[in-house]
């Protein structure tokens, strides 16, 4: 840690913030005698706040020339109150803007005396330690809005800029050991003074960029978008008065907070744990790194404790604001999907605790250029796993659970020259075709995008071929990629490209994690979704196949020699090679043997699942006309259970019969498979809800008591790469825990051998009336 | 063939509830008629509306039809067919390796076409039902590259097999969309030949003809929907035409397209997708005509009905167009007048959310059960109920007295669902609903304006639909509009049908041919020449007498790496090197106009993407709206019907002048607060606002500035 760098750590604590400000900077707070807010004014202001954040997006997207903004929606907007407390966040990249409040508070603390915060000013920062975005390419432009001489509120634009300097184009520095090899993080600087963009400041920023034109458009877009918000805010203040608008802003956060707390009170108190992995921390590295979270819920408060996560390393870290953004990106769409996104109020229900020096709270000068799609998204997935486990313990709230969804955005940059000699800088921007995990009541969403960007999109194949001189042999939803389960994970996109009309080799930079260990785990016995793959088939010689009138449509028909590319790698391929790319699908929910055979048959019919996987993983026999053969299915499922018993070392005698639908919980449900039942007045045991038999004497001993099967990763299905040893040193296993009586899977995971599963800790409470009613 | 001697032109607008007919004669004199719509066939309603308007002219339906040169007809048939999925069964053929493009939906599946409040909730997110089931898709082995070069030859034998399978499975029509077919349509054309070798009767939609545009996903969707709708539209038009001919009609039956221009019924099914957006366009064309007559350059058209609020823009006297339209969450590449549904109408339900906050919409009580005040079984409070409580509607005179209102039911609905939970009086609750609806409408209109690069303050707001005129004084004011116009004259009751009767014929020919500038000007010129020839040939096939034929050029350009394209008018003919640069400069300027000063990125380079030629044929007759009788002066007291207590602001009930529109004359002035009761709508003039009746009988509310 560099001496003095702690000054640049943003904090959400603002107890003494007001006192630290100069007397000339007056904050607007509603007068004590301000009249109560009427319902119409509240609803009008609430809608206008949402509308303003949306309008800011329109202005930015129109102004920006960058495809990261206009296509990937990698930006967001925040409207905060007079101390930056977030009142409204836009429906764009949820990780961005979650920590805008930190940046605003830091700016107030450190800039209000000198050079001062005045009407017409805007501050720039791209320092993730201070707040705002997650890595240096996330630039924030913060605007204070004054009304009648007082600082009324803040609006902030956070966007991912194409390039702001650093040794690698685009800012992701795969070889970085510390932040000094990356684009420099800049603490808040006054970018706009009294309405005028400061030319010296702007030149400083543009001079560092490889694409100053694009950066200028982004910055001007952020400036215009803030101005649009200011005009609308001023109109509203004129119409309704500052006190009423501020009261409405306060009510927005308190309303969202109260409703989330109501929801949390419906869930039992307890503690749930999750560990998610990243493979490799930079070029040449074969390590495995864990983000560990222990999430506890007491009454109506969540606490996400990440302190046990691995120490910071390589270029995959994030700052504390990354962990906070990661949690928010899961919390908002899962727990607050039907609530207003008044983030300040929602985040008051969720404390995020990290330890400086860890992978989710890197201290300066740790490398963080890959933060959002490395430790940030990994933190999201860890948080999602704990929240889903918690939600599954409540009959009322389990409808909101979500199995693991893609844990990264794969990066494949392609550089070379066209046949006519002109250079190109292209790539595979197929990332949004990742899958979303299964829900409690429905399959996941194929090519559903990332959880943190609810409105992404991928370019058409024709647009992609126009931009990068390649031919797509296919772009498809990969069969069998969705994590198997009673509800299946959403499928992932796959494509296979061949260099076409190039003037030489295509050079690549690949930075795509989740190749050795899946990053979209299953839930409650469901299997993980597909891993990322980048495999070059060298010498496939497709040009000859094309001439013969053939169009190879599967790996088997590609020919050539498979060359699986590491997580972080630089290299090249030629016009007689083909690059196969498969991305991460969603994880499944519950044991695949519990899937309705008709759903499996429909999956075979639509191509989502192959006949082989239907039989081997789901135990479903599908006939020639895509109908499920029920008798044959029962027989296959019995044989699969028998094989499980054998693999788990259980004797084959008197297996309990299982029910597809679990029994109503007589005690405290743990999830769809297990419940906690009272032994008497002072102790409890864990029972299987499928067969009614006891599986563990105490909840804390759950994973010791369950039957276990440990196998090779490839046993989990074709979505898992069978040779993780190509990428990491640690041994990777496919581990399943199951009820020793009925052999129903309760946990299925592809993890490092040393991975430890931690049982939740949960109090046995009397089954409430609502639970038994809702369970009917 | 209609002869030039026939005196009449008819516009017929088939809505969900009513069918309107609008008749104009040689002198431009206009009459309208209305009849209930008769789904699912709609024919009876159409004939009844025509009989109605004939009656108004003192003639029989036969007398009118036998003397009608053309009937222009706006239909919901194709849109409804898509929404209810009652479309022809279609087999889809695409390039091997790319059948999943339809399921991948360019990764927009969970959010495209979804309301903002829904896209937040991941546990409820869904992708739409596939356009065609996976079993109805076949891949054909072939490959063309971005230059149009053939990389892999079409495997004809395998293709024949695929076609047979689809036909055996019962496909009524086929859609073919191959990668890069707009660059080289040979393979698609060959596939059609192979189909016709097997079955010469089967209709085949080729993407290179329906939508020769870059981007396979939207092109696939467009081609498939076109194939699905062709048989549907044929089945709809044939019996209608038969009925009309049976009554002596010898003219041309025209079908309105989303582009605001019509084509003949014979031509329409080939490009049925072009008719999908037509439901919304009649009103916009009506606005265009009226604005031309009144000299309004920039018009913001707002149509608030029972369930939706529609917004369209007209700038410099012309409607804004867009070239892609979202229907049923899928893209249709077709030129449409830009009309967007942005929010809720009179039937939107007011409710209290689980946080105890007042909300309005988006759920709507629709026409059935409708607002509580309609007495049709609706119990939840709607916007209309709030307006009843506020005294905006007289219970016996709503919609000209056709629908008596149950005031008690409205009050009960608001009391139980809103006032009591929020601790408000019924009146205060109703006022809150009214204010929220007005302000949220303003928010959404502002958003639409911003999205198209416009400032609402430069516009005259036209407000129509059953509910628009009640709210326009409030949202027009919130937007800072120049002035607000409520059409109340001759066309008021059948505004869309009036627009239809005024429509031109319009065909569009386009082709994507992406090139990064600079491009050989001769190449551009050649492209436009081909497209112009195509468009003119199609227009000439319409066989209708035209007063004029005008061809215009347009090209979609974007900055390299962006996908945000701007359609740039091309005035230069022929294109030379100078013209090439002028076009790019025009793009830079237009881009900045739409997106803000300094937003252009010329250093990124320019890419020409889609070239387009539009042929517009003006019909010989145009309706001229008649002027209404002028009053003696500004004093409107002769039209004063009563004064009653009406609540429009927090001040509470105020004694308000209520006017009878039928007694208002041009030049009469009205000071707010006031209400004007007309046959089809109720207009509110806000407190402190000033209005007058213009020479066409419209009510104008003056803006602040």
mmCIF file with all atom_site columns, N, CA, C and O in Angstrom, chain A residues 43 47-48 51 55 62 71 91 258-259 399 439 446 456 458 460-462 465 477 500-501, chain B residues 100 111 116 122 124 127 143 145 147 149 180 215-217 219 354-355 439 443 447 563:
data_model
loop_
_atom_site.group_PDB
_atom_site.id
_atom_site.type_symbol
_atom_site.label_atom_id
_atom_site.label_alt_id
_atom_site.label_comp_id
_atom_site.label_asym_id
_atom_site.label_entity_id
_atom_site.label_seq_id
_atom_site.pdbx_PDB_ins_code
_atom_site.Cartn_x
_atom_site.Cartn_y
_atom_site.Cartn_z
_atom_site.occupancy
_atom_site.B_iso_or_equiv
_atom_site.pdbx_formal_charge
_atom_site.auth_seq_id
_atom_site.auth_comp_id
_atom_site.auth_asym_id
_atom_site.auth_atom_id
_atom_site.pdbx_PDB_model_num
ATOM 1   N N  . UNK A 1 43  ? -46.078 11.201  -6.326  1.00 0.00 ? 43  UNK A N  1
ATOM 2   C CA . UNK A 1 43  ? -46.073 10.324  -7.496  1.00 0.00 ? 43  UNK A CA 1
ATOM 3   C C  . UNK A 1 43  ? -45.545 11.059  -8.731  1.00 0.00 ? 43  UNK A C  1
ATOM 4   O O  . UNK A 1 43  ? -44.846 10.482  -9.564  1.00 0.00 ? 43  UNK A O  1
ATOM 5   N N  . UNK A 1 47  ? -42.127 9.791   -10.613 1.00 0.00 ? 47  UNK A N  1
ATOM 6   C CA . UNK A 1 47  ? -42.110 9.454   -12.028 1.00 0.00 ? 47  UNK A CA 1
ATOM 7   C C  . UNK A 1 47  ? -41.114 10.328  -12.778 1.00 0.00 ? 47  UNK A C  1
ATOM 8   O O  . UNK A 1 47  ? -40.397 9.858   -13.655 1.00 0.00 ? 47  UNK A O  1
ATOM 9   N N  . UNK A 1 48  ? -41.059 11.606  -12.398 1.00 0.00 ? 48  UNK A N  1
ATOM 10  C CA . UNK A 1 48  ? -40.138 12.519  -13.079 1.00 0.00 ? 48  UNK A CA 1
ATOM 11  C C  . UNK A 1 48  ? -38.684 12.113  -12.824 1.00 0.00 ? 48  UNK A C  1
ATOM 12  O O  . UNK A 1 48  ? -37.837 12.222  -13.701 1.00 0.00 ? 48  UNK A O  1
ATOM 13  N N  . UNK A 1 51  ? -38.000 9.281   -15.012 1.00 0.00 ? 51  UNK A N  1
ATOM 14  C CA . UNK A 1 51  ? -37.993 9.800   -16.367 1.00 0.00 ? 51  UNK A CA 1
ATOM 15  C C  . UNK A 1 51  ? -36.694 10.571  -16.657 1.00 0.00 ? 51  UNK A C  1
ATOM 16  O O  . UNK A 1 51  ? -36.110 10.462  -17.732 1.00 0.00 ? 51  UNK A O  1
ATOM 17  N N  . UNK A 1 55  ? -34.085 9.935   -19.501 1.00 0.00 ? 55  UNK A N  1
ATOM 18  C CA . UNK A 1 55  ? -33.764 10.981  -20.480 1.00 0.00 ? 55  UNK A CA 1
ATOM 19  C C  . UNK A 1 55  ? -32.258 11.230  -20.544 1.00 0.00 ? 55  UNK A C  1
ATOM 20  O O  . UNK A 1 55  ? -31.702 11.525  -21.601 1.00 0.00 ? 55  UNK A O  1
ATOM 21  N N  . UNK A 1 62  ? -27.289 9.438   -27.641 1.00 0.00 ? 62  UNK A N  1
ATOM 22  C CA . UNK A 1 62  ? -27.260 10.209  -28.877 1.00 0.00 ? 62  UNK A CA 1
ATOM 23  C C  . UNK A 1 62  ? -25.916 10.895  -29.083 1.00 0.00 ? 62  UNK A C  1
ATOM 24  O O  . UNK A 1 62  ? -25.422 10.985  -30.194 1.00 0.00 ? 62  UNK A O  1
ATOM 25  N N  . UNK A 1 71  ? -24.313 0.600   -27.820 1.00 0.00 ? 71  UNK A N  1
ATOM 26  C CA . UNK A 1 71  ? -24.764 -0.782  -28.036 1.00 0.00 ? 71  UNK A CA 1
ATOM 27  C C  . UNK A 1 71  ? -24.809 -1.584  -26.753 1.00 0.00 ? 71  UNK A C  1
ATOM 28  O O  . UNK A 1 71  ? -25.766 -2.276  -26.475 1.00 0.00 ? 71  UNK A O  1
ATOM 29  N N  . UNK A 1 91  ? -31.820 2.220   -15.404 1.00 0.00 ? 91  UNK A N  1
ATOM 30  C CA . UNK A 1 91  ? -31.944 0.781   -15.665 1.00 0.00 ? 91  UNK A CA 1
ATOM 31  C C  . UNK A 1 91  ? -30.870 0.324   -16.655 1.00 0.00 ? 91  UNK A C  1
ATOM 32  O O  . UNK A 1 91  ? -31.158 -0.373  -17.604 1.00 0.00 ? 91  UNK A O  1
ATOM 33  N N  . UNK A 1 258 ? -38.504 0.582   3.089   1.00 0.00 ? 258 UNK A N  1
ATOM 34  C CA . UNK A 1 258 ? -39.538 -0.048  3.913   1.00 0.00 ? 258 UNK A CA 1
ATOM 35  C C  . UNK A 1 258 ? -40.078 -1.300  3.225   1.00 0.00 ? 258 UNK A C  1
ATOM 36  O O  . UNK A 1 258 ? -40.278 -2.343  3.838   1.00 0.00 ? 258 UNK A O  1
ATOM 37  N N  . UNK A 1 259 ? -40.266 -1.211  1.906   1.00 0.00 ? 259 UNK A N  1
ATOM 38  C CA . UNK A 1 259 ? -40.850 -2.357  1.205   1.00 0.00 ? 259 UNK A CA 1
ATOM 39  C C  . UNK A 1 259 ? -39.877 -3.523  1.106   1.00 0.00 ? 259 UNK A C  1
ATOM 40  O O  . UNK A 1 259 ? -40.278 -4.682  1.170   1.00 0.00 ? 259 UNK A O  1
ATOM 41  N N  . UNK A 1 399 ? -40.106 -17.332 -4.995  1.00 0.00 ? 399 UNK A N  1
ATOM 42  C CA . UNK A 1 399 ? -40.371 -16.944 -6.390  1.00 0.00 ? 399 UNK A CA 1
ATOM 43  C C  . UNK A 1 399 ? -39.294 -16.003 -6.939  1.00 0.00 ? 399 UNK A C  1
ATOM 44  O O  . UNK A 1 399 ? -39.184 -15.826 -8.147  1.00 0.00 ? 399 UNK A O  1
ATOM 45  N N  . UNK A 1 439 ? -35.098 -20.128 -12.639 1.00 0.00 ? 439 UNK A N  1
ATOM 46  C CA . UNK A 1 439 ? -35.894 -19.531 -11.572 1.00 0.00 ? 439 UNK A CA 1
ATOM 47  C C  . UNK A 1 439 ? -36.636 -20.631 -10.813 1.00 0.00 ? 439 UNK A C  1
ATOM 48  O O  . UNK A 1 439 ? -36.591 -21.786 -11.214 1.00 0.00 ? 439 UNK A O  1
ATOM 49  N N  . UNK A 1 446 ? -32.209 -18.051 -22.261 1.00 0.00 ? 446 UNK A N  1
ATOM 50  C CA . UNK A 1 446 ? -31.111 -18.254 -23.196 1.00 0.00 ? 446 UNK A CA 1
ATOM 51  C C  . UNK A 1 446 ? -30.728 -16.934 -23.832 1.00 0.00 ? 446 UNK A C  1
ATOM 52  O O  . UNK A 1 446 ? -31.605 -16.141 -24.162 1.00 0.00 ? 446 UNK A O  1
ATOM 53  N N  . UNK A 1 456 ? -29.018 -5.251  -22.588 1.00 0.00 ? 456 UNK A N  1
ATOM 54  C CA . UNK A 1 456 ? -27.906 -5.405  -23.520 1.00 0.00 ? 456 UNK A CA 1
ATOM 55  C C  . UNK A 1 456 ? -28.363 -5.905  -24.884 1.00 0.00 ? 456 UNK A C  1
ATOM 56  O O  . UNK A 1 456 ? -29.531 -6.185  -25.110 1.00 0.00 ? 456 UNK A O  1
ATOM 57  N N  . UNK A 1 458 ? -26.508 -7.873  -28.778 1.00 0.00 ? 458 UNK A N  1
ATOM 58  C CA . UNK A 1 458 ? -25.342 -8.277  -29.541 1.00 0.00 ? 458 UNK A CA 1
ATOM 59  C C  . UNK A 1 458 ? -25.585 -7.851  -30.992 1.00 0.00 ? 458 UNK A C  1
ATOM 60  O O  . UNK A 1 458 ? -26.738 -7.754  -31.429 1.00 0.00 ? 458 UNK A O  1
ATOM 61  N N  . UNK A 1 460 ? -25.775 -8.055  -35.073 1.00 0.00 ? 460 UNK A N  1
ATOM 62  C CA . UNK A 1 460 ? -26.091 -9.101  -36.039 1.00 0.00 ? 460 UNK A CA 1
ATOM 63  C C  . UNK A 1 460 ? -24.802 -9.727  -36.559 1.00 0.00 ? 460 UNK A C  1
ATOM 64  O O  . UNK A 1 460 ? -23.755 -9.069  -36.611 1.00 0.00 ? 460 UNK A O  1
ATOM 65  N N  . UNK A 1 461 ? -24.892 -10.982 -36.999 1.00 0.00 ? 461 UNK A N  1
ATOM 66  C CA . UNK A 1 461 ? -23.730 -11.651 -37.597 1.00 0.00 ? 461 UNK A CA 1
ATOM 67  C C  . UNK A 1 461 ? -23.224 -10.837 -38.795 1.00 0.00 ? 461 UNK A C  1
ATOM 68  O O  . UNK A 1 461 ? -22.020 -10.666 -38.990 1.00 0.00 ? 461 UNK A O  1
ATOM 69  N N  . UNK A 1 462 ? -24.148 -10.323 -39.584 1.00 0.00 ? 462 UNK A N  1
ATOM 70  C CA . UNK A 1 462 ? -23.711 -9.547  -40.752 1.00 0.00 ? 462 UNK A CA 1
ATOM 71  C C  . UNK A 1 462 ? -22.918 -8.310  -40.339 1.00 0.00 ? 462 UNK A C  1
ATOM 72  O O  . UNK A 1 462 ? -21.902 -7.971  -40.961 1.00 0.00 ? 462 UNK A O  1
ATOM 73  N N  . UNK A 1 465 ? -19.486 -9.529  -39.214 1.00 0.00 ? 465 UNK A N  1
ATOM 74  C CA . UNK A 1 465 ? -18.614 -9.926  -40.335 1.00 0.00 ? 465 UNK A CA 1
ATOM 75  C C  . UNK A 1 465 ? -18.123 -8.710  -41.113 1.00 0.00 ? 465 UNK A C  1
ATOM 76  O O  . UNK A 1 465 ? -17.016 -8.716  -41.664 1.00 0.00 ? 465 UNK A O  1
ATOM 77  N N  . UNK A 1 477 ? -27.557 -21.071 -30.092 1.00 0.00 ? 477 UNK A N  1
ATOM 78  C CA . UNK A 1 477 ? -27.694 -21.371 -28.681 1.00 0.00 ? 477 UNK A CA 1
ATOM 79  C C  . UNK A 1 477 ? -27.155 -22.776 -28.526 1.00 0.00 ? 477 UNK A C  1
ATOM 80  O O  . UNK A 1 477 ? -27.671 -23.717 -29.138 1.00 0.00 ? 477 UNK A O  1
ATOM 81  N N  . UNK A 1 500 ? -11.502 -14.556 -42.948 1.00 0.00 ? 500 UNK A N  1
ATOM 82  C CA . UNK A 1 500 ? -11.999 -14.527 -44.320 1.00 0.00 ? 500 UNK A CA 1
ATOM 83  C C  . UNK A 1 500 ? -11.496 -13.268 -45.008 1.00 0.00 ? 500 UNK A C  1
ATOM 84  O O  . UNK A 1 500 ? -11.696 -12.165 -44.511 1.00 0.00 ? 500 UNK A O  1
ATOM 85  N N  . UNK A 1 501 ? -10.845 -13.455 -46.145 1.00 0.00 ? 501 UNK A N  1
ATOM 86  C CA . UNK A 1 501 ? -10.295 -12.326 -46.902 1.00 0.00 ? 501 UNK A CA 1
ATOM 87  C C  . UNK A 1 501 ? -9.367  -11.475 -46.032 1.00 0.00 ? 501 UNK A C  1
ATOM 88  O O  . UNK A 1 501 ? -9.526  -10.263 -45.938 1.00 0.00 ? 501 UNK A O  1
ATOM 89  N N  . UNK B 2 100 ? -30.709 -20.364 -35.312 1.00 0.00 ? 100 UNK B N  1
ATOM 90  C CA . UNK B 2 100 ? -30.984 -19.880 -33.958 1.00 0.00 ? 100 UNK B CA 1
ATOM 91  C C  . UNK B 2 100 ? -31.042 -18.354 -33.847 1.00 0.00 ? 100 UNK B C  1
ATOM 92  O O  . UNK B 2 100 ? -31.317 -17.837 -32.772 1.00 0.00 ? 100 UNK B O  1
ATOM 93  N N  . UNK B 2 111 ? -35.829 -8.195  -22.745 1.00 0.00 ? 111 UNK B N  1
ATOM 94  C CA . UNK B 2 111 ? -36.220 -6.804  -22.488 1.00 0.00 ? 111 UNK B CA 1
ATOM 95  C C  . UNK B 2 111 ? -36.839 -6.073  -23.669 1.00 0.00 ? 111 UNK B C  1
ATOM 96  O O  . UNK B 2 111 ? -37.447 -5.023  -23.497 1.00 0.00 ? 111 UNK B O  1
ATOM 97  N N  . UNK B 2 116 ? -40.919 -0.433  -18.904 1.00 0.00 ? 116 UNK B N  1
ATOM 98  C CA . UNK B 2 116 ? -39.764 -0.199  -18.023 1.00 0.00 ? 116 UNK B CA 1
ATOM 99  C C  . UNK B 2 116 ? -39.916 -0.871  -16.666 1.00 0.00 ? 116 UNK B C  1
ATOM 100 O O  . UNK B 2 116 ? -38.958 -1.409  -16.131 1.00 0.00 ? 116 UNK B O  1
ATOM 101 N N  . UNK B 2 122 ? -36.099 -9.805  -12.762 1.00 0.00 ? 122 UNK B N  1
ATOM 102 C CA . UNK B 2 122 ? -35.504 -10.944 -13.461 1.00 0.00 ? 122 UNK B CA 1
ATOM 103 C C  . UNK B 2 122 ? -36.322 -12.215 -13.241 1.00 0.00 ? 122 UNK B C  1
ATOM 104 O O  . UNK B 2 122 ? -36.361 -13.096 -14.104 1.00 0.00 ? 122 UNK B O  1
ATOM 105 N N  . UNK B 2 124 ? -39.448 -12.539 -13.273 1.00 0.00 ? 124 UNK B N  1
ATOM 106 C CA . UNK B 2 124 ? -40.632 -12.557 -14.119 1.00 0.00 ? 124 UNK B CA 1
ATOM 107 C C  . UNK B 2 124 ? -40.298 -12.410 -15.609 1.00 0.00 ? 124 UNK B C  1
ATOM 108 O O  . UNK B 2 124 ? -41.194 -12.426 -16.445 1.00 0.00 ? 124 UNK B O  1
ATOM 109 N N  . UNK B 2 127 ? -38.979 -14.387 -22.607 1.00 0.00 ? 127 UNK B N  1
ATOM 110 C CA . UNK B 2 127 ? -38.793 -14.071 -24.023 1.00 0.00 ? 127 UNK B CA 1
ATOM 111 C C  . UNK B 2 127 ? -40.123 -14.346 -24.717 1.00 0.00 ? 127 UNK B C  1
ATOM 112 O O  . UNK B 2 127 ? -40.889 -15.188 -24.263 1.00 0.00 ? 127 UNK B O  1
ATOM 113 N N  . UNK B 2 143 ? -23.445 -20.285 -48.682 1.00 0.00 ? 143 UNK B N  1
ATOM 114 C CA . UNK B 2 143 ? -22.868 -19.143 -47.963 1.00 0.00 ? 143 UNK B CA 1
ATOM 115 C C  . UNK B 2 143 ? -22.414 -18.081 -48.939 1.00 0.00 ? 143 UNK B C  1
ATOM 116 O O  . UNK B 2 143 ? -21.716 -18.369 -49.907 1.00 0.00 ? 143 UNK B O  1
ATOM 117 N N  . UNK B 2 145 ? -20.679 -14.062 -48.814 1.00 0.00 ? 145 UNK B N  1
ATOM 118 C CA . UNK B 2 145 ? -19.975 -13.210 -47.852 1.00 0.00 ? 145 UNK B CA 1
ATOM 119 C C  . UNK B 2 145 ? -20.385 -11.746 -48.004 1.00 0.00 ? 145 UNK B C  1
ATOM 120 O O  . UNK B 2 145 ? -21.258 -11.415 -48.806 1.00 0.00 ? 145 UNK B O  1
ATOM 121 N N  . UNK B 2 147 ? -19.135 -9.299  -49.332 1.00 0.00 ? 147 UNK B N  1
ATOM 122 C CA . UNK B 2 147 ? -18.980 -8.679  -50.653 1.00 0.00 ? 147 UNK B CA 1
ATOM 123 C C  . UNK B 2 147 ? -19.997 -9.213  -51.656 1.00 0.00 ? 147 UNK B C  1
ATOM 124 O O  . UNK B 2 147 ? -20.004 -8.801  -52.820 1.00 0.00 ? 147 UNK B O  1
ATOM 125 N N  . UNK B 2 149 ? -19.891 -12.300 -52.579 1.00 0.00 ? 149 UNK B N  1
ATOM 126 C CA . UNK B 2 149 ? -19.254 -13.455 -53.247 1.00 0.00 ? 149 UNK B CA 1
ATOM 127 C C  . UNK B 2 149 ? -19.793 -14.756 -52.671 1.00 0.00 ? 149 UNK B C  1
ATOM 128 O O  . UNK B 2 149 ? -20.011 -14.862 -51.458 1.00 0.00 ? 149 UNK B O  1
ATOM 129 N N  . UNK B 2 180 ? -26.536 -12.196 -46.079 1.00 0.00 ? 180 UNK B N  1
ATOM 130 C CA . UNK B 2 180 ? -26.007 -11.326 -47.135 1.00 0.00 ? 180 UNK B CA 1
ATOM 131 C C  . UNK B 2 180 ? -26.803 -11.400 -48.441 1.00 0.00 ? 180 UNK B C  1
ATOM 132 O O  . UNK B 2 180 ? -26.295 -11.055 -49.506 1.00 0.00 ? 180 UNK B O  1
ATOM 133 N N  . UNK B 2 215 ? -28.383 -6.678  -41.584 1.00 0.00 ? 215 UNK B N  1
ATOM 134 C CA . UNK B 2 215 ? -28.829 -7.119  -40.260 1.00 0.00 ? 215 UNK B CA 1
ATOM 135 C C  . UNK B 2 215 ? -29.804 -8.267  -40.386 1.00 0.00 ? 215 UNK B C  1
ATOM 136 O O  . UNK B 2 215 ? -30.995 -8.059  -40.633 1.00 0.00 ? 215 UNK B O  1
ATOM 137 N N  . UNK B 2 216 ? -29.306 -9.513  -40.230 1.00 0.00 ? 216 UNK B N  1
ATOM 138 C CA . UNK B 2 216 ? -30.152 -10.653 -40.560 1.00 0.00 ? 216 UNK B CA 1
ATOM 139 C C  . UNK B 2 216 ? -31.311 -10.851 -39.601 1.00 0.00 ? 216 UNK B C  1
ATOM 140 O O  . UNK B 2 216 ? -32.353 -11.371 -39.986 1.00 0.00 ? 216 UNK B O  1
ATOM 141 N N  . UNK B 2 217 ? -31.153 -10.416 -38.329 1.00 0.00 ? 217 UNK B N  1
ATOM 142 C CA . UNK B 2 217 ? -32.219 -10.743 -37.385 1.00 0.00 ? 217 UNK B CA 1
ATOM 143 C C  . UNK B 2 217 ? -33.523 -10.034 -37.747 1.00 0.00 ? 217 UNK B C  1
ATOM 144 O O  . UNK B 2 217 ? -34.570 -10.664 -37.914 1.00 0.00 ? 217 UNK B O  1
ATOM 145 N N  . UNK B 2 219 ? -34.241 -8.709  -40.525 1.00 0.00 ? 219 UNK B N  1
ATOM 146 C CA . UNK B 2 219 ? -34.647 -9.113  -41.875 1.00 0.00 ? 219 UNK B CA 1
ATOM 147 C C  . UNK B 2 219 ? -35.397 -10.448 -41.825 1.00 0.00 ? 219 UNK B C  1
ATOM 148 O O  . UNK B 2 219 ? -36.421 -10.625 -42.487 1.00 0.00 ? 219 UNK B O  1
ATOM 149 N N  . UNK B 2 354 ? -47.990 -1.433  -2.807  1.00 0.00 ? 354 UNK B N  1
ATOM 150 C CA . UNK B 2 354 ? -47.833 -2.002  -1.463  1.00 0.00 ? 354 UNK B CA 1
ATOM 151 C C  . UNK B 2 354 ? -46.968 -1.129  -0.562  1.00 0.00 ? 354 UNK B C  1
ATOM 152 O O  . UNK B 2 354 ? -46.786 -1.429  0.612   1.00 0.00 ? 354 UNK B O  1
ATOM 153 N N  . UNK B 2 355 ? -46.459 -0.036  -1.113  1.00 0.00 ? 355 UNK B N  1
ATOM 154 C CA . UNK B 2 355 ? -45.783 0.940   -0.276  1.00 0.00 ? 355 UNK B CA 1
ATOM 155 C C  . UNK B 2 355 ? -46.717 2.062   0.153   1.00 0.00 ? 355 UNK B C  1
ATOM 156 O O  . UNK B 2 355 ? -46.296 3.019   0.783   1.00 0.00 ? 355 UNK B O  1
ATOM 157 N N  . UNK B 2 439 ? -49.346 14.951  -15.618 1.00 0.00 ? 439 UNK B N  1
ATOM 158 C CA . UNK B 2 439 ? -47.905 15.163  -15.536 1.00 0.00 ? 439 UNK B CA 1
ATOM 159 C C  . UNK B 2 439 ? -47.130 13.995  -16.146 1.00 0.00 ? 439 UNK B C  1
ATOM 160 O O  . UNK B 2 439 ? -46.097 14.177  -16.772 1.00 0.00 ? 439 UNK B O  1
ATOM 161 N N  . UNK B 2 443 ? -44.422 13.940  -19.076 1.00 0.00 ? 443 UNK B N  1
ATOM 162 C CA . UNK B 2 443 ? -43.095 13.312  -18.976 1.00 0.00 ? 443 UNK B CA 1
ATOM 163 C C  . UNK B 2 443 ? -42.827 12.443  -20.201 1.00 0.00 ? 443 UNK B C  1
ATOM 164 O O  . UNK B 2 443 ? -41.738 12.468  -20.774 1.00 0.00 ? 443 UNK B O  1
ATOM 165 N N  . UNK B 2 447 ? -40.184 12.894  -23.299 1.00 0.00 ? 447 UNK B N  1
ATOM 166 C CA . UNK B 2 447 ? -39.228 11.834  -23.585 1.00 0.00 ? 447 UNK B CA 1
ATOM 167 C C  . UNK B 2 447 ? -39.233 11.497  -25.082 1.00 0.00 ? 447 UNK B C  1
ATOM 168 O O  . UNK B 2 447 ? -38.195 11.320  -25.692 1.00 0.00 ? 447 UNK B O  1
ATOM 169 N N  . UNK B 2 563 ? -24.278 2.070   -34.574 1.00 0.00 ? 563 UNK B N  1
ATOM 170 C CA . UNK B 2 563 ? -25.385 1.470   -35.311 1.00 0.00 ? 563 UNK B CA 1
ATOM 171 C C  . UNK B 2 563 ? -26.542 2.449   -35.433 1.00 0.00 ? 563 UNK B C  1
ATOM 172 O O  . UNK B 2 563 ? -27.547 2.151   -36.044 1.00 0.00 ? 563 UNK B O  1
#
